[in-house]
Amino acid sequence: DAGVIQSPRHEVTEMGQEVTLRCKPISGHNSLFWYRQTMMRGLELLIYFNNNVPIDDSGMPEDRFSAKMPNASFSTLKIQPSEPRDSAVYFCASRGGGIQYFGPGTRLLVL
Amino acid sequence: QKEVEQDPGPLSVPEGAIVSLNCTYSNSAFQYFMWYRQYSRKGPELLMYTYSSGNKEDGRFTAQVDKSSKYISLFIRDSQPSDSATYLCAMHGTDKLIFGTGTRLQVFP
């Protein structure tokens, strides 16, 4: 299995632009998690899905952030409009057998 | 107060040293405890997984849980330069993991 796949791996954009991050979970995993990691705050859970349904989005910072999971093999995290404080590494993880497997992350820089 | 507290380090040790990494937590309902290892510019990967109190050993790594003190530890014996990474403790809440901020470890030859 290829593991969790994320794209793009790096994204540089200007403040105010829309950013879309993509994730393909491991086949057969029913839960998907989006995290954000910064030096100051560590790894923060933004939102997670069970069977494609959002269960807990209390970690989503504000309305500029939205996430969707239209099917079991694809999820997106969108930031619109982006701000410099959104600069971070965004990880997607899927869960199987009680264990979360992380993707390689998307490194986002908002100028 | 954060639910999980972890010293960010950095911790720098010579090759062959015994390393002790620790986390404290406040929620007595946590039952599952994990250690993830994260190499630079990579995603975290699961290293050790324990349930409730006690010790678990896997090669050079030992995970220890003391629920009465709300304290977990990861010991690395005979540390190697390849162990240089950030180590994150994680605890299972209702349906999600609560992570510590991670301890950066550097093992020098």
PDB file of C-alpha atoms in Angstrom:
ATOM      1  CA  ASP A   1       0.000   0.000   0.000  1.00  0.00           C
ATOM      2  CA  ALA A   2       1.245   3.499  -0.812  1.00  0.00           C
ATOM      3  CA  GLY A   3       0.170   4.920   2.520  1.00  0.00           C
ATOM      4  CA  VAL A   4      -1.663   8.200   2.940  1.00  0.00           C
ATOM      5  CA  ILE A   5      -1.098  10.453  -0.038  1.00  0.00           C
ATOM      6  CA  GLN A   6      -1.177  14.239   0.187  1.00  0.00           C
ATOM      7  CA  SER A   7      -0.866  16.899  -2.471  1.00  0.00           C
ATOM      8  CA  PRO A   8       0.643  19.296  -3.047  1.00  0.00           C
ATOM      9  CA  ARG A   9       3.730  18.700  -0.892  1.00  0.00           C
ATOM     10  CA  HIS A  10       4.584  22.384  -0.904  1.00  0.00           C
ATOM     11  CA  GLU A  11       2.423  25.416  -1.529  1.00  0.00           C
ATOM     12  CA  VAL A  12       3.427  29.063  -1.597  1.00  0.00           C
ATOM     13  CA  THR A  13       0.648  31.560  -2.079  1.00  0.00           C
ATOM     14  CA  GLU A  14      -0.210  35.165  -1.435  1.00  0.00           C
ATOM     15  CA  MET A  15      -2.502  36.421   1.262  1.00  0.00           C
ATOM     16  CA  GLY A  16      -6.118  36.396   0.151  1.00  0.00           C
ATOM     17  CA  GLN A  17      -5.757  33.494  -2.271  1.00  0.00           C
ATOM     18  CA  GLU A  18      -7.684  30.250  -1.994  1.00  0.00           C
ATOM     19  CA  VAL A  19      -5.693  27.168  -1.022  1.00  0.00           C
ATOM     20  CA  THR A  20      -6.884  23.593  -1.485  1.00  0.00           C
ATOM     21  CA  LEU A  21      -5.071  20.671   0.125  1.00  0.00           C
ATOM     22  CA  ARG A  22      -5.839  17.118  -0.927  1.00  0.00           C
ATOM     23  CA  CYS A  23      -5.651  13.751   0.785  1.00  0.00           C
ATOM     24  CA  LYS A  24      -6.114  10.148  -0.260  1.00  0.00           C
ATOM     25  CA  PRO A  25      -6.431   7.857   2.776  1.00  0.00           C
ATOM     26  CA  ILE A  26      -5.283   4.256   2.975  1.00  0.00           C
ATOM     27  CA  SER A  27      -7.810   1.997   1.307  1.00  0.00           C
ATOM     28  CA  GLY A  28     -10.171   0.385   3.814  1.00  0.00           C
ATOM     29  CA  HIS A  29      -9.647   2.981   6.542  1.00  0.00           C
ATOM     30  CA  ASN A  30     -12.925   4.485   7.728  1.00  0.00           C
ATOM     31  CA  SER A  31     -11.646   7.513   9.624  1.00  0.00           C
ATOM     32  CA  LEU A  32      -9.740  10.513   8.303  1.00  0.00           C
ATOM     33  CA  PHE A  33      -8.125  13.314  10.261  1.00  0.00           C
ATOM     34  CA  TRP A  34      -6.755  16.726   9.285  1.00  0.00           C
ATOM     35  CA  TYR A  35      -4.038  18.240  11.496  1.00  0.00           C
ATOM     36  CA  ARG A  36      -2.002  21.419  11.475  1.00  0.00           C
ATOM     37  CA  GLN A  37       1.516  21.546  12.916  1.00  0.00           C
ATOM     38  CA  THR A  38       3.433  24.660  13.937  1.00  0.00           C
ATOM     39  CA  MET A  39       6.436  25.201  16.172  1.00  0.00           C
ATOM     40  CA  MET A  40       4.384  27.244  18.608  1.00  0.00           C
ATOM     41  CA  ARG A  41       1.298  25.055  18.916  1.00  0.00           C
ATOM     42  CA  GLY A  42       2.481  21.600  17.936  1.00  0.00           C
ATOM     43  CA  LEU A  43       0.104  19.179  16.244  1.00  0.00           C
ATOM     44  CA  GLU A  44      -3.496  20.364  16.351  1.00  0.00           C
ATOM     45  CA  LEU A  45      -6.510  18.388  15.195  1.00  0.00           C
ATOM     46  CA  LEU A  46      -8.653  20.468  12.850  1.00  0.00           C
ATOM     47  CA  ILE A  47     -11.420  18.053  11.868  1.00  0.00           C
ATOM     48  CA  TYR A  48     -12.078  14.356  11.506  1.00  0.00           C
ATOM     49  CA  PHE A  49     -14.459  12.182   9.525  1.00  0.00           C
ATOM     50  CA  ASN A  50     -15.927   8.735  10.174  1.00  0.00           C
ATOM     51  CA  ASN A  51     -17.328   6.990   7.099  1.00  0.00           C
ATOM     52  CA  ASN A  52     -17.093  10.267   5.150  1.00  0.00           C
ATOM     53  CA  VAL A  53     -19.188  12.166   7.714  1.00  0.00           C
ATOM     54  CA  PRO A  54     -17.618  15.081   9.663  1.00  0.00           C
ATOM     55  CA  ILE A  55     -17.723  14.190  13.349  1.00  0.00           C
ATOM     56  CA  ASP A  56     -15.815  16.924  15.120  1.00  0.00           C
ATOM     57  CA  ASP A  57     -14.776  20.201  13.512  1.00  0.00           C
ATOM     58  CA  SER A  58     -14.185  22.073  16.754  1.00  0.00           C
ATOM     59  CA  GLY A  59     -10.522  22.498  15.857  1.00  0.00           C
ATOM     60  CA  MET A  60     -11.206  24.405  12.663  1.00  0.00           C
ATOM     61  CA  PRO A  61      -9.853  27.876  13.423  1.00  0.00           C
ATOM     62  CA  GLU A  62     -12.552  29.926  11.717  1.00  0.00           C
ATOM     63  CA  ASP A  63     -14.967  30.064   8.824  1.00  0.00           C
ATOM     64  CA  ARG A  64     -12.146  30.534   6.359  1.00  0.00           C
ATOM     65  CA  PHE A  65     -11.399  26.831   6.768  1.00  0.00           C
ATOM     66  CA  SER A  66     -13.608  24.123   5.309  1.00  0.00           C
ATOM     67  CA  ALA A  67     -13.164  20.397   4.736  1.00  0.00           C
ATOM     68  CA  LYS A  68     -15.018  17.856   2.658  1.00  0.00           C
ATOM     69  CA  MET A  69     -14.907  14.131   2.136  1.00  0.00           C
ATOM     70  CA  PRO A  70     -17.056  13.333  -0.897  1.00  0.00           C
ATOM     71  CA  ASN A  71     -16.088   9.657  -0.885  1.00  0.00           C
ATOM     72  CA  ALA A  72     -14.011   7.140   1.027  1.00  0.00           C
ATOM     73  CA  SER A  73     -10.889   7.763  -1.015  1.00  0.00           C
ATOM     74  CA  PHE A  74     -10.624  11.539  -1.127  1.00  0.00           C
ATOM     75  CA  SER A  75     -10.753  14.566   1.153  1.00  0.00           C
ATOM     76  CA  THR A  76      -9.967  18.260   0.772  1.00  0.00           C
ATOM     77  CA  LEU A  77      -9.115  21.036   3.179  1.00  0.00           C
ATOM     78  CA  LYS A  78      -9.749  24.493   1.812  1.00  0.00           C
ATOM     79  CA  ILE A  79      -8.641  27.868   3.139  1.00  0.00           C
ATOM     80  CA  GLN A  80     -10.342  30.908   1.647  1.00  0.00           C
ATOM     81  CA  PRO A  81      -9.059  33.573   1.953  1.00  0.00           C
ATOM     82  CA  SER A  82      -5.628  32.528   3.188  1.00  0.00           C
ATOM     83  CA  GLU A  83      -3.651  34.606   5.696  1.00  0.00           C
ATOM     84  CA  PRO A  84       0.046  34.589   6.691  1.00  0.00           C
ATOM     85  CA  ARG A  85      -0.857  33.038  10.080  1.00  0.00           C
ATOM     86  CA  ASP A  86      -2.136  29.969   8.236  1.00  0.00           C
ATOM     87  CA  SER A  87       1.455  29.096   7.322  1.00  0.00           C
ATOM     88  CA  ALA A  88       2.108  25.644   8.758  1.00  0.00           C
ATOM     89  CA  VAL A  89       2.457  21.994   7.821  1.00  0.00           C
ATOM     90  CA  TYR A  90      -0.899  20.330   7.265  1.00  0.00           C
ATOM     91  CA  PHE A  91      -1.138  16.593   7.801  1.00  0.00           C
ATOM     92  CA  CYS A  92      -3.818  14.155   6.832  1.00  0.00           C
ATOM     93  CA  ALA A  93      -4.073  10.838   8.679  1.00  0.00           C
ATOM     94  CA  SER A  94      -6.295   7.813   8.253  1.00  0.00           C
ATOM     95  CA  ARG A  95      -7.084   5.254  10.919  1.00  0.00           C
ATOM     96  CA  GLY A  96      -7.134   1.513  10.671  1.00  0.00           C
ATOM     97  CA  GLY A  97      -6.997  -1.028  13.510  1.00  0.00           C
ATOM     98  CA  GLY A  98      -7.031   1.816  16.019  1.00  0.00           C
ATOM     99  CA  ILE A  99      -3.825   3.314  14.667  1.00  0.00           C
ATOM    100  CA  GLN A 100      -3.499   6.601  12.835  1.00  0.00           C
ATOM    101  CA  TYR A 101      -1.213   6.649   9.816  1.00  0.00           C
ATOM    102  CA  PHE A 102       0.009  10.039   8.724  1.00  0.00           C
ATOM    103  CA  GLY A 103       0.710  11.345   5.272  1.00  0.00           C
ATOM    104  CA  PRO A 104       3.890  13.271   4.440  1.00  0.00           C
ATOM    105  CA  GLY A 105       2.186  16.630   4.927  1.00  0.00           C
ATOM    106  CA  THR A 106       1.702  19.789   2.882  1.00  0.00           C
ATOM    107  CA  ARG A 107       4.023  22.651   3.771  1.00  0.00           C
ATOM    108  CA  LEU A 108       2.028  25.863   3.284  1.00  0.00           C
ATOM    109  CA  LEU A 109       3.542  29.316   3.180  1.00  0.00           C
ATOM    110  CA  VAL A 110       1.231  32.307   2.856  1.00  0.00           C
ATOM    111  CA  LEU A 111       3.049  35.523   1.998  1.00  0.00           C
TER     112      LEU A 111
ATOM    113  CA  GLN B   1      -3.566  23.868  31.433  1.00  0.00           C
ATOM    114  CA  LYS B   2      -3.015  21.658  28.400  1.00  0.00           C
ATOM    115  CA  GLU B   3      -4.353  18.117  28.547  1.00  0.00           C
ATOM    116  CA  VAL B   4      -0.919  16.762  27.637  1.00  0.00           C
ATOM    117  CA  GLU B   5       2.365  18.393  28.610  1.00  0.00           C
ATOM    118  CA  GLN B   6       5.691  17.512  27.026  1.00  0.00           C
ATOM    119  CA  ASP B   7       9.082  19.183  27.332  1.00  0.00           C
ATOM    120  CA  PRO B   8      10.006  20.439  23.834  1.00  0.00           C
ATOM    121  CA  GLY B   9      13.750  20.014  24.375  1.00  0.00           C
ATOM    122  CA  PRO B  10      15.942  19.958  22.431  1.00  0.00           C
ATOM    123  CA  LEU B  11      17.659  17.023  24.061  1.00  0.00           C
ATOM    124  CA  SER B  12      21.186  16.336  22.864  1.00  0.00           C
ATOM    125  CA  VAL B  13      22.952  13.105  23.870  1.00  0.00           C
ATOM    126  CA  PRO B  14      26.014  11.129  22.741  1.00  0.00           C
ATOM    127  CA  GLU B  15      25.625   7.898  20.825  1.00  0.00           C
ATOM    128  CA  GLY B  16      25.072   4.953  23.168  1.00  0.00           C
ATOM    129  CA  ALA B  17      23.358   6.981  25.892  1.00  0.00           C
ATOM    130  CA  ILE B  18      20.077   6.037  27.508  1.00  0.00           C
ATOM    131  CA  VAL B  19      17.378   8.546  26.652  1.00  0.00           C
ATOM    132  CA  SER B  20      14.288   9.253  28.736  1.00  0.00           C
ATOM    133  CA  LEU B  21      11.369  11.136  27.211  1.00  0.00           C
ATOM    134  CA  ASN B  22       8.341  12.019  29.300  1.00  0.00           C
ATOM    135  CA  CYS B  23       4.801  13.346  29.191  1.00  0.00           C
ATOM    136  CA  THR B  24       2.261  14.231  31.829  1.00  0.00           C
ATOM    137  CA  TYR B  25      -1.463  14.420  31.335  1.00  0.00           C
ATOM    138  CA  SER B  26      -4.488  15.620  33.220  1.00  0.00           C
ATOM    139  CA  ASN B  27      -7.384  13.470  31.977  1.00  0.00           C
ATOM    140  CA  SER B  28      -7.657  10.274  34.035  1.00  0.00           C
ATOM    141  CA  ALA B  29      -9.976   8.774  31.396  1.00  0.00           C
ATOM    142  CA  PHE B  30      -7.118   8.204  28.953  1.00  0.00           C
ATOM    143  CA  GLN B  31      -6.554   4.468  28.483  1.00  0.00           C
ATOM    144  CA  TYR B  32      -4.383   4.159  25.382  1.00  0.00           C
ATOM    145  CA  PHE B  33      -0.958   5.743  25.181  1.00  0.00           C
ATOM    146  CA  MET B  34       1.238   6.070  22.140  1.00  0.00           C
ATOM    147  CA  TRP B  35       4.587   7.383  21.076  1.00  0.00           C
ATOM    148  CA  TYR B  36       5.058   8.711  17.580  1.00  0.00           C
ATOM    149  CA  ARG B  37       8.406   9.472  15.985  1.00  0.00           C
ATOM    150  CA  GLN B  38       8.707  12.255  13.441  1.00  0.00           C
ATOM    151  CA  TYR B  39      11.770  12.710  11.288  1.00  0.00           C
ATOM    152  CA  SER B  40      12.471  16.124   9.813  1.00  0.00           C
ATOM    153  CA  ARG B  41      10.063  17.013   7.010  1.00  0.00           C
ATOM    154  CA  LYS B  42       8.126  13.764   7.414  1.00  0.00           C
ATOM    155  CA  GLY B  43       4.812  12.779   8.955  1.00  0.00           C
ATOM    156  CA  PRO B  44       4.660  11.213  12.424  1.00  0.00           C
ATOM    157  CA  GLU B  45       4.841   7.421  12.522  1.00  0.00           C
ATOM    158  CA  LEU B  46       3.716   5.169  15.344  1.00  0.00           C
ATOM    159  CA  LEU B  47       6.576   3.817  17.438  1.00  0.00           C
ATOM    160  CA  MET B  48       4.981   2.272  20.519  1.00  0.00           C
ATOM    161  CA  TYR B  49       1.434   1.608  21.723  1.00  0.00           C
ATOM    162  CA  THR B  50       0.432   0.654  25.286  1.00  0.00           C
ATOM    163  CA  TYR B  51      -2.836   0.113  27.052  1.00  0.00           C
ATOM    164  CA  SER B  52      -3.337   1.229  30.669  1.00  0.00           C
ATOM    165  CA  SER B  53      -0.470   1.030  33.171  1.00  0.00           C
ATOM    166  CA  GLY B  54       2.700  -0.985  32.857  1.00  0.00           C
ATOM    167  CA  ASN B  55       5.708  -1.432  30.636  1.00  0.00           C
ATOM    168  CA  LYS B  56       6.104  -2.526  27.049  1.00  0.00           C
ATOM    169  CA  GLU B  57       9.407  -3.306  25.408  1.00  0.00           C
ATOM    170  CA  ASP B  58      10.306  -3.419  21.719  1.00  0.00           C
ATOM    171  CA  GLY B  59      13.981  -3.802  20.957  1.00  0.00           C
ATOM    172  CA  ARG B  60      15.836  -0.776  22.279  1.00  0.00           C
ATOM    173  CA  PHE B  61      12.594   1.027  23.143  1.00  0.00           C
ATOM    174  CA  THR B  62      10.571   0.736  26.359  1.00  0.00           C
ATOM    175  CA  ALA B  63       7.286   2.536  26.969  1.00  0.00           C
ATOM    176  CA  GLN B  64       6.141   2.989  30.536  1.00  0.00           C
ATOM    177  CA  VAL B  65       2.772   4.196  31.823  1.00  0.00           C
ATOM    178  CA  ASP B  66       2.015   5.226  35.387  1.00  0.00           C
ATOM    179  CA  LYS B  67      -1.677   6.074  35.494  1.00  0.00           C
ATOM    180  CA  SER B  68      -1.638   6.889  39.208  1.00  0.00           C
ATOM    181  CA  SER B  69       0.806   9.722  38.513  1.00  0.00           C
ATOM    182  CA  LYS B  70      -0.581  10.504  35.043  1.00  0.00           C
ATOM    183  CA  TYR B  71       2.912  10.131  33.658  1.00  0.00           C
ATOM    184  CA  ILE B  72       4.261   8.256  30.658  1.00  0.00           C
ATOM    185  CA  SER B  73       7.814   7.675  29.542  1.00  0.00           C
ATOM    186  CA  LEU B  74       9.731   6.382  26.559  1.00  0.00           C
ATOM    187  CA  PHE B  75      13.216   5.001  27.140  1.00  0.00           C
ATOM    188  CA  ILE B  76      15.710   4.476  24.349  1.00  0.00           C
ATOM    189  CA  ARG B  77      18.700   2.278  25.128  1.00  0.00           C
ATOM    190  CA  ASP B  78      21.963   2.413  23.201  1.00  0.00           C
ATOM    191  CA  SER B  79      20.759   5.484  21.318  1.00  0.00           C
ATOM    192  CA  GLN B  80      21.898   5.859  17.714  1.00  0.00           C
ATOM    193  CA  PRO B  81      22.245   8.909  15.448  1.00  0.00           C
ATOM    194  CA  SER B  82      19.349   7.455  13.450  1.00  0.00           C
ATOM    195  CA  ASP B  83      17.150   8.005  16.528  1.00  0.00           C
ATOM    196  CA  SER B  84      17.490  11.770  16.022  1.00  0.00           C
ATOM    197  CA  ALA B  85      13.921  12.940  15.531  1.00  0.00           C
ATOM    198  CA  THR B  86      11.019  14.549  17.329  1.00  0.00           C
ATOM    199  CA  TYR B  87       9.100  12.224  19.632  1.00  0.00           C
ATOM    200  CA  LEU B  88       5.441  12.955  20.292  1.00  0.00           C
ATOM    201  CA  CYS B  89       3.388  11.320  22.981  1.00  0.00           C
ATOM    202  CA  ALA B  90      -0.300  10.834  22.234  1.00  0.00           C
ATOM    203  CA  MET B  91      -3.267   9.723  24.268  1.00  0.00           C
ATOM    204  CA  HIS B  92      -6.562   8.378  23.177  1.00  0.00           C
ATOM    205  CA  GLY B  93      -9.514  10.574  24.048  1.00  0.00           C
ATOM    206  CA  THR B  94     -13.082   9.703  23.164  1.00  0.00           C
ATOM    207  CA  ASP B  95     -12.487   9.165  19.453  1.00  0.00           C
ATOM    208  CA  LYS B  96      -9.358  11.137  18.742  1.00  0.00           C
ATOM    209  CA  LEU B  97      -5.745  11.443  19.787  1.00  0.00           C
ATOM    210  CA  ILE B  98      -4.445  14.243  21.974  1.00  0.00           C
ATOM    211  CA  PHE B  99      -0.797  14.954  21.179  1.00  0.00           C
ATOM    212  CA  GLY B 100       1.983  16.471  23.190  1.00  0.00           C
ATOM    213  CA  THR B 101       4.004  19.180  21.484  1.00  0.00           C
ATOM    214  CA  GLY B 102       6.937  16.809  20.913  1.00  0.00           C
ATOM    215  CA  THR B 103      10.506  16.549  22.210  1.00  0.00           C
ATOM    216  CA  ARG B 104      13.294  17.064  19.717  1.00  0.00           C
ATOM    217  CA  LEU B 105      16.116  14.547  20.236  1.00  0.00           C
ATOM    218  CA  GLN B 106      19.587  14.817  18.753  1.00  0.00           C
ATOM    219  CA  VAL B 107      21.997  11.886  19.094  1.00  0.00           C
ATOM    220  CA  PHE B 108      25.518  12.834  18.089  1.00  0.00           C
ATOM    221  CA  PRO B 109      28.231  10.341  17.082  1.00  0.00           C
TER     222      PRO B 109
END
